[in-house]
CSV table of C-alpha atoms in Angstrom, one decimal:
chain,number,residue,atom,x,y,z
A,844,MET,CA,0.0,0.3,0.2
A,845,GLU,CA,2.7,2.3,0.2
A,846,ASN,CA,3.0,3.4,-3.6
A,847,TRP,CA,-0.4,4.0,-4.3
A,848,LYS,CA,-1.4,7.6,-5.9
A,849,ALA,CA,-4.9,7.5,-5.9
A,850,LEU,CA,-7.2,5.5,-3.8
A,851,ALA,CA,-11.1,5.0,-3.7
A,852,LEU,CA,-12.9,4.6,-0.4
A,853,HIS,CA,-15.8,2.9,-1.1
A,854,TYR,CA,-18.0,4.0,2.1
A,855,GLY,CA,-21.4,3.8,1.3
A,856,THR,CA,-24.1,2.2,-0.7
A,857,ALA,CA,-28.0,2.1,-1.2
A,858,GLU,CA,-30.5,0.2,-3.3
A,859,ARG,CA,-33.2,2.7,-5.3
A,860,PRO,CA,-35.8,2.5,-7.8
A,861,ARG,CA,-34.5,2.8,-11.2
A,862,ALA,CA,-36.4,5.9,-11.9
A,863,ASP,CA,-35.0,7.6,-8.8
A,864,LEU,CA,-31.6,7.1,-11.1
A,865,SER,CA,-32.4,7.9,-14.3
A,866,LEU,CA,-34.3,10.9,-16.4
A,867,GLU,CA,-35.3,8.7,-19.0
A,868,HIS,CA,-38.2,6.5,-19.1
A,869,VAL,CA,-37.7,3.3,-17.3
A,870,ASP,CA,-40.5,0.0,-16.8
A,871,GLU,CA,-41.9,0.9,-13.2
A,872,HIS,CA,-41.7,-3.2,-12.7
A,873,ASP,CA,-38.0,-2.9,-12.9
A,874,ALA,CA,-35.8,-4.5,-10.3
A,875,LEU,CA,-34.0,-1.7,-8.0
A,876,GLY,CA,-30.5,-0.3,-8.8
A,877,ARG,CA,-27.4,0.1,-6.8
A,878,ILE,CA,-25.7,3.4,-6.0
A,879,ASP,CA,-22.6,3.3,-4.5
A,880,TYR,CA,-20.5,6.5,-2.5
A,881,PHE,CA,-17.0,6.9,-2.3
A,882,VAL,CA,-14.3,9.7,-1.7
A,883,TRP,CA,-10.9,9.6,-3.2
A,884,LEU,CA,-7.5,10.3,-1.9
A,885,ILE,CA,-4.5,11.4,-3.8
A,886,ARG,CA,-0.8,11.8,-3.3
A,887,HIS,CA,0.4,14.3,-5.4
A,888,ALA,CA,3.6,16.9,-5.3
A,889,GLY,CA,4.0,16.0,-1.4
A,890,ARG,CA,0.3,17.2,-0.7
A,891,LEU,CA,-2.3,14.7,0.5
A,892,PHE,CA,-5.5,15.6,-1.4
A,893,LEU,CA,-9.2,14.2,-0.4
A,894,ILE,CA,-11.9,14.6,-2.8
A,895,ASP,CA,-15.1,15.4,-1.1
A,896,THR,CA,-15.6,13.9,2.6
A,897,GLY,CA,-18.9,11.4,2.4
A,898,PHE,CA,-22.2,12.0,4.0
A,899,SER,CA,-22.2,11.8,8.0
A,900,PRO,CA,-23.5,8.9,9.8
A,901,GLU,CA,-27.0,10.8,10.9
A,902,GLU,CA,-27.5,12.3,7.3
A,903,GLY,CA,-27.3,8.8,5.9
A,904,GLU,CA,-29.5,7.3,8.4
A,905,ILE,CA,-32.4,9.7,7.6
A,906,ARG,CA,-31.9,9.4,4.0
A,907,GLY,CA,-31.9,5.3,4.1
A,908,ARG,CA,-28.4,5.0,2.8
A,909,THR,CA,-26.1,2.4,4.1
A,910,MET,CA,-22.6,3.4,5.8
A,911,LEU,CA,-20.7,0.8,5.1
A,912,ILE,CA,-18.1,2.3,7.0
A,913,ASN,CA,-17.4,6.0,8.2
A,914,PRO,CA,-14.9,7.8,5.6
A,915,ILE,CA,-12.9,9.2,8.6
A,916,GLU,CA,-12.7,5.7,9.9
A,917,ALA,CA,-11.5,4.2,6.4
A,918,LEU,CA,-8.7,6.7,6.4
A,919,GLY,CA,-7.6,5.7,10.0
A,920,LEU,CA,-7.5,1.9,8.8
A,921,LEU,CA,-5.0,3.3,6.0
A,922,GLY,CA,-3.0,4.9,8.8
A,923,ILE,CA,-4.0,8.4,8.0
A,924,ASN,CA,-5.3,10.9,10.4
A,925,THR,CA,-7.6,13.7,9.5
A,926,ALA,CA,-4.8,16.2,10.2
A,927,ASP,CA,-2.6,14.9,7.7
A,928,VAL,CA,-4.9,15.8,5.3
A,929,THR,CA,-3.7,19.0,3.4
A,930,ASP,CA,-5.9,19.8,1.0
A,931,VAL,CA,-10.1,18.9,1.0
A,932,ILE,CA,-11.6,19.4,-2.7
A,933,VAL,CA,-15.2,19.8,-2.2
A,934,THR,CA,-16.5,19.0,-5.8
A,935,HIS,CA,-20.1,20.1,-4.8
A,936,LEU,CA,-22.0,20.7,-1.4
A,937,HIS,CA,-24.4,18.1,-2.1
A,938,TYR,CA,-25.2,15.9,1.5
A,939,ASP,CA,-22.8,13.3,0.6
A,940,HIS,CA,-20.0,15.2,-0.6
A,941,ALA,CA,-19.5,17.5,2.0
A,942,GLY,CA,-21.2,15.8,5.1
A,943,ASN,CA,-17.6,15.8,7.3
A,944,LEU,CA,-16.1,19.0,6.7
A,945,SER,CA,-15.3,19.9,10.1
A,946,THR,CA,-13.1,17.2,11.1
A,947,PHE,CA,-9.8,18.0,8.7
A,948,PRO,CA,-8.2,20.6,11.1
A,949,CYS,CA,-5.3,21.2,8.9
A,950,ALA,CA,-6.8,21.3,5.4
A,951,THR,CA,-7.1,24.1,2.9
A,952,PHE,CA,-11.0,23.6,1.5
A,953,HIS,CA,-11.1,24.4,-2.5
A,954,LEU,CA,-15.0,25.5,-3.3
A,955,GLN,CA,-16.0,27.1,-6.8
A,956,ASP,CA,-17.4,30.6,-6.0
A,957,GLU,CA,-20.6,29.2,-8.0
A,958,GLU,CA,-21.4,26.5,-5.7
A,959,MET,CA,-21.3,28.5,-2.7
A,960,ALA,CA,-23.6,31.3,-3.9
A,961,TYR,CA,-25.6,28.5,-5.4
A,962,GLY,CA,-25.9,26.3,-1.9
A,963,THR,CA,-26.4,29.7,0.3
A,964,GLY,CA,-28.5,31.7,-2.1
A,965,ARG,CA,-32.1,32.2,-3.3
A,966,CYS,CA,-32.6,28.6,-5.2
A,967,MET,CA,-32.4,27.1,-1.8
A,968,CYS,CA,-36.3,28.8,-1.1
A,969,HIS,CA,-37.4,26.1,-3.4
A,970,GLU,CA,-37.7,22.4,-2.1
A,971,ARG,CA,-36.5,20.3,-5.2
A,972,MET,CA,-33.5,22.5,-5.7
A,973,ARG,CA,-32.2,22.2,-2.1
A,974,ARG,CA,-33.3,18.6,-1.7
A,975,PRO,CA,-29.5,17.3,-2.0
A,976,PHE,CA,-28.1,19.6,0.4
A,977,ALA,CA,-27.9,19.3,4.2
A,978,ALA,CA,-28.4,22.8,6.0
A,979,GLU,CA,-25.6,21.6,8.5
A,980,ALA,CA,-23.1,20.6,5.7
A,981,VAL,CA,-23.3,24.2,4.2
A,982,ILE,CA,-23.4,25.6,7.3
A,983,ASP,CA,-19.8,23.7,8.1
A,984,ALA,CA,-18.4,25.3,4.8
A,985,VAL,CA,-20.0,28.8,6.0
A,986,ARG,CA,-18.0,28.4,8.9
A,987,LEU,CA,-14.9,27.4,7.1
A,988,VAL,CA,-15.0,30.4,5.1
A,989,PHE,CA,-15.0,32.1,8.3
A,990,ALA,CA,-12.4,30.7,9.9
A,991,GLY,CA,-10.1,31.5,6.8
A,992,LYS,CA,-9.7,27.9,5.4
A,993,VAL,CA,-11.7,28.1,2.3
A,994,GLN,CA,-10.0,28.8,-1.2
A,995,PHE,CA,-12.4,29.8,-3.8
A,996,HIS,CA,-11.9,29.3,-7.0
A,997,LYS,CA,-13.4,30.9,-10.4
A,998,GLY,CA,-13.6,28.3,-13.1
A,999,ASP,CA,-10.7,25.7,-14.0
A,1000,VAL,CA,-7.4,26.2,-11.9
A,1001,VAL,CA,-4.4,24.1,-11.7
A,1002,LEU,CA,-3.6,23.3,-7.9
A,1003,GLU,CA,-0.3,21.7,-8.6
A,1004,PRO,CA,1.3,20.8,-12.2
A,1005,GLY,CA,-0.4,17.5,-13.0
A,1006,LEU,CA,-3.1,18.5,-11.0
A,1007,SER,CA,-6.4,20.8,-11.7
A,1008,LEU,CA,-9.8,21.3,-10.9
A,1009,HIS,CA,-12.4,22.1,-13.8
A,1010,LEU,CA,-15.5,23.8,-13.7
A,1011,ILE,CA,-18.6,21.4,-15.2
A,1012,GLY,CA,-21.9,22.6,-13.2
A,1013,GLY,CA,-25.1,21.1,-14.4
A,1014,HIS,CA,-25.9,18.6,-11.5
A,1015,SER,CA,-24.9,21.5,-9.1
A,1016,ARG,CA,-24.1,25.3,-9.8
A,1017,GLY,CA,-20.5,25.0,-9.2
A,1018,LEU,CA,-19.8,21.4,-9.5
A,1019,GLN,CA,-16.1,20.5,-10.2
A,1020,VAL,CA,-14.3,17.9,-11.3
A,1021,VAL,CA,-10.6,17.0,-10.7
A,1022,ARG,CA,-8.2,15.9,-13.1
A,1023,LEU,CA,-5.0,13.7,-12.4
A,1024,GLU,CA,-2.1,13.5,-15.0
A,1025,GLU,CA,0.9,11.5,-13.6
A,1026,ASP,CA,3.4,9.0,-15.4
A,1027,GLY,CA,1.8,9.3,-18.7
A,1028,GLN,CA,-1.4,8.8,-17.4
A,1029,VAL,CA,-4.8,10.8,-17.0
A,1030,ILE,CA,-7.6,10.3,-14.7
A,1031,VAL,CA,-10.6,12.7,-14.4
A,1032,PHE,CA,-12.5,12.1,-11.5
A,1033,ALA,CA,-15.9,12.9,-12.2
A,1034,SER,CA,-18.1,13.3,-9.0
A,1035,ASP,CA,-21.3,13.8,-9.9
A,1036,ALA,CA,-20.8,15.5,-13.3
A,1037,LEU,CA,-21.0,11.4,-14.1
A,1038,HIS,CA,-23.1,9.4,-11.7
A,1039,PHE,CA,-23.0,6.2,-14.2
A,1040,MET,CA,-20.8,5.5,-17.1
A,1041,SER,CA,-23.7,4.0,-18.8
A,1042,TYR,CA,-25.4,7.8,-18.9
A,1043,LEU,CA,-22.3,8.5,-21.7
A,1044,ARG,CA,-23.9,5.6,-23.9
A,1045,GLU,CA,-27.4,6.3,-23.1
A,1046,SER,CA,-27.1,10.1,-22.8
A,1047,ASP,CA,-29.1,10.0,-19.6
A,1048,VAL,CA,-28.4,12.0,-16.6
A,1049,PHE,CA,-29.1,11.8,-13.0
A,1050,PRO,CA,-33.0,13.4,-12.5
A,1051,LEU,CA,-32.0,16.1,-9.9
A,1052,PHE,CA,-29.7,18.9,-11.3
A,1053,ALA,CA,-29.6,22.2,-11.5
A,1054,ASP,CA,-29.1,22.9,-15.0
A,1055,TYR,CA,-29.7,20.4,-17.8
A,1056,PRO,CA,-27.6,21.6,-21.0
A,1057,ASP,CA,-24.6,21.7,-18.4
A,1058,VAL,CA,-24.9,18.3,-17.7
A,1059,VAL,CA,-25.1,16.9,-20.7
A,1060,GLU,CA,-22.6,19.6,-22.3
A,1061,GLY,CA,-20.5,18.5,-19.2
A,1062,TYR,CA,-19.8,14.9,-20.7
A,1063,GLU,CA,-18.4,16.5,-24.0
A,1064,LYS,CA,-15.9,18.3,-21.2
A,1065,LEU,CA,-15.2,15.1,-19.3
A,1066,LYS,CA,-14.2,13.4,-22.6
A,1067,ARG,CA,-11.8,16.6,-23.1
A,1068,LEU,CA,-10.4,16.7,-20.0
A,1069,ALA,CA,-9.8,12.3,-20.3
A,1070,GLY,CA,-8.3,12.6,-23.9
A,1071,PRO,CA,-8.1,9.5,-25.9
A,1072,ARG,CA,-6.3,7.3,-23.9
A,1073,GLY,CA,-7.2,8.6,-20.2
A,1074,ARG,CA,-10.0,7.0,-17.8
A,1075,ILE,CA,-13.2,9.2,-16.9
A,1076,VAL,CA,-14.2,7.6,-13.2
A,1077,PRO,CA,-17.7,8.4,-12.5
A,1078,GLY,CA,-19.1,9.2,-8.9
A,1079,HIS,CA,-21.3,6.9,-8.1
A,1080,ASP,CA,-21.1,3.6,-10.2
A,1081,PRO,CA,-20.7,0.1,-8.5
A,1082,LEU,CA,-18.4,-0.4,-11.6
A,1083,VAL,CA,-15.7,1.4,-9.6
A,1084,VAL,CA,-15.5,-1.2,-7.3
A,1085,ARG,CA,-15.5,-4.2,-9.7
A,1086,LEU,CA,-12.9,-2.5,-11.3
A,1087,SER,CA,-10.7,-2.0,-8.3
A,1088,HIS,CA,-11.1,-5.5,-7.5
A,1089,THR,CA,-10.0,-6.6,-10.9
A,1090,GLU,CA,-7.0,-4.2,-11.3
A,1091,LYS,CA,-5.7,-5.2,-7.8
């Protein structure tokens, strides 16, 4: 385990009606679909980056999600203390991506301007728009701003040579993805810019979004970021677990 550069931490799962996982028409008699939950660790340029922080145990229980392991405990099993994390990349402020923000005392938090404005602005007056947000997670993000721990970004930015953030929006107004290029390999951590790989083939989208055109146009940006030989890693696909086991 000493030589890893990027790790997926599979911390949660849920079975949902397929109509909850697809905007396109599905047969009401279809079996349940599975959605998995991940956070990602990246070692790069002497820094330890955590992509998202998962949902809290309380929020997972409220929403009927199964927490396989608390993401914080998962880090501990790898010998990583929360104080070791130098940077937390918050792809967006939905409950399952920003649920444990207050747990990382030494980290700089990377967030898009548009995401903070969206998660604290007038759109949250509408139930459907605020549904994937947890008030406590957003409040934690505001507290981090006042503590001087948030580095805001406006669009695409290079954090270190080979590691960059890219604004896509769509699913949430300020959704950003992470591109890692190292040793000639490119990986794009898509987060909720692409929930499932099948969406690329079927031009489907997750049925909760801030802007539909930005979602589908975001698929093309993901492809450009990955290039012809790069890999796009979807945010919630059980395929991620199967591929990880295959490649061990």
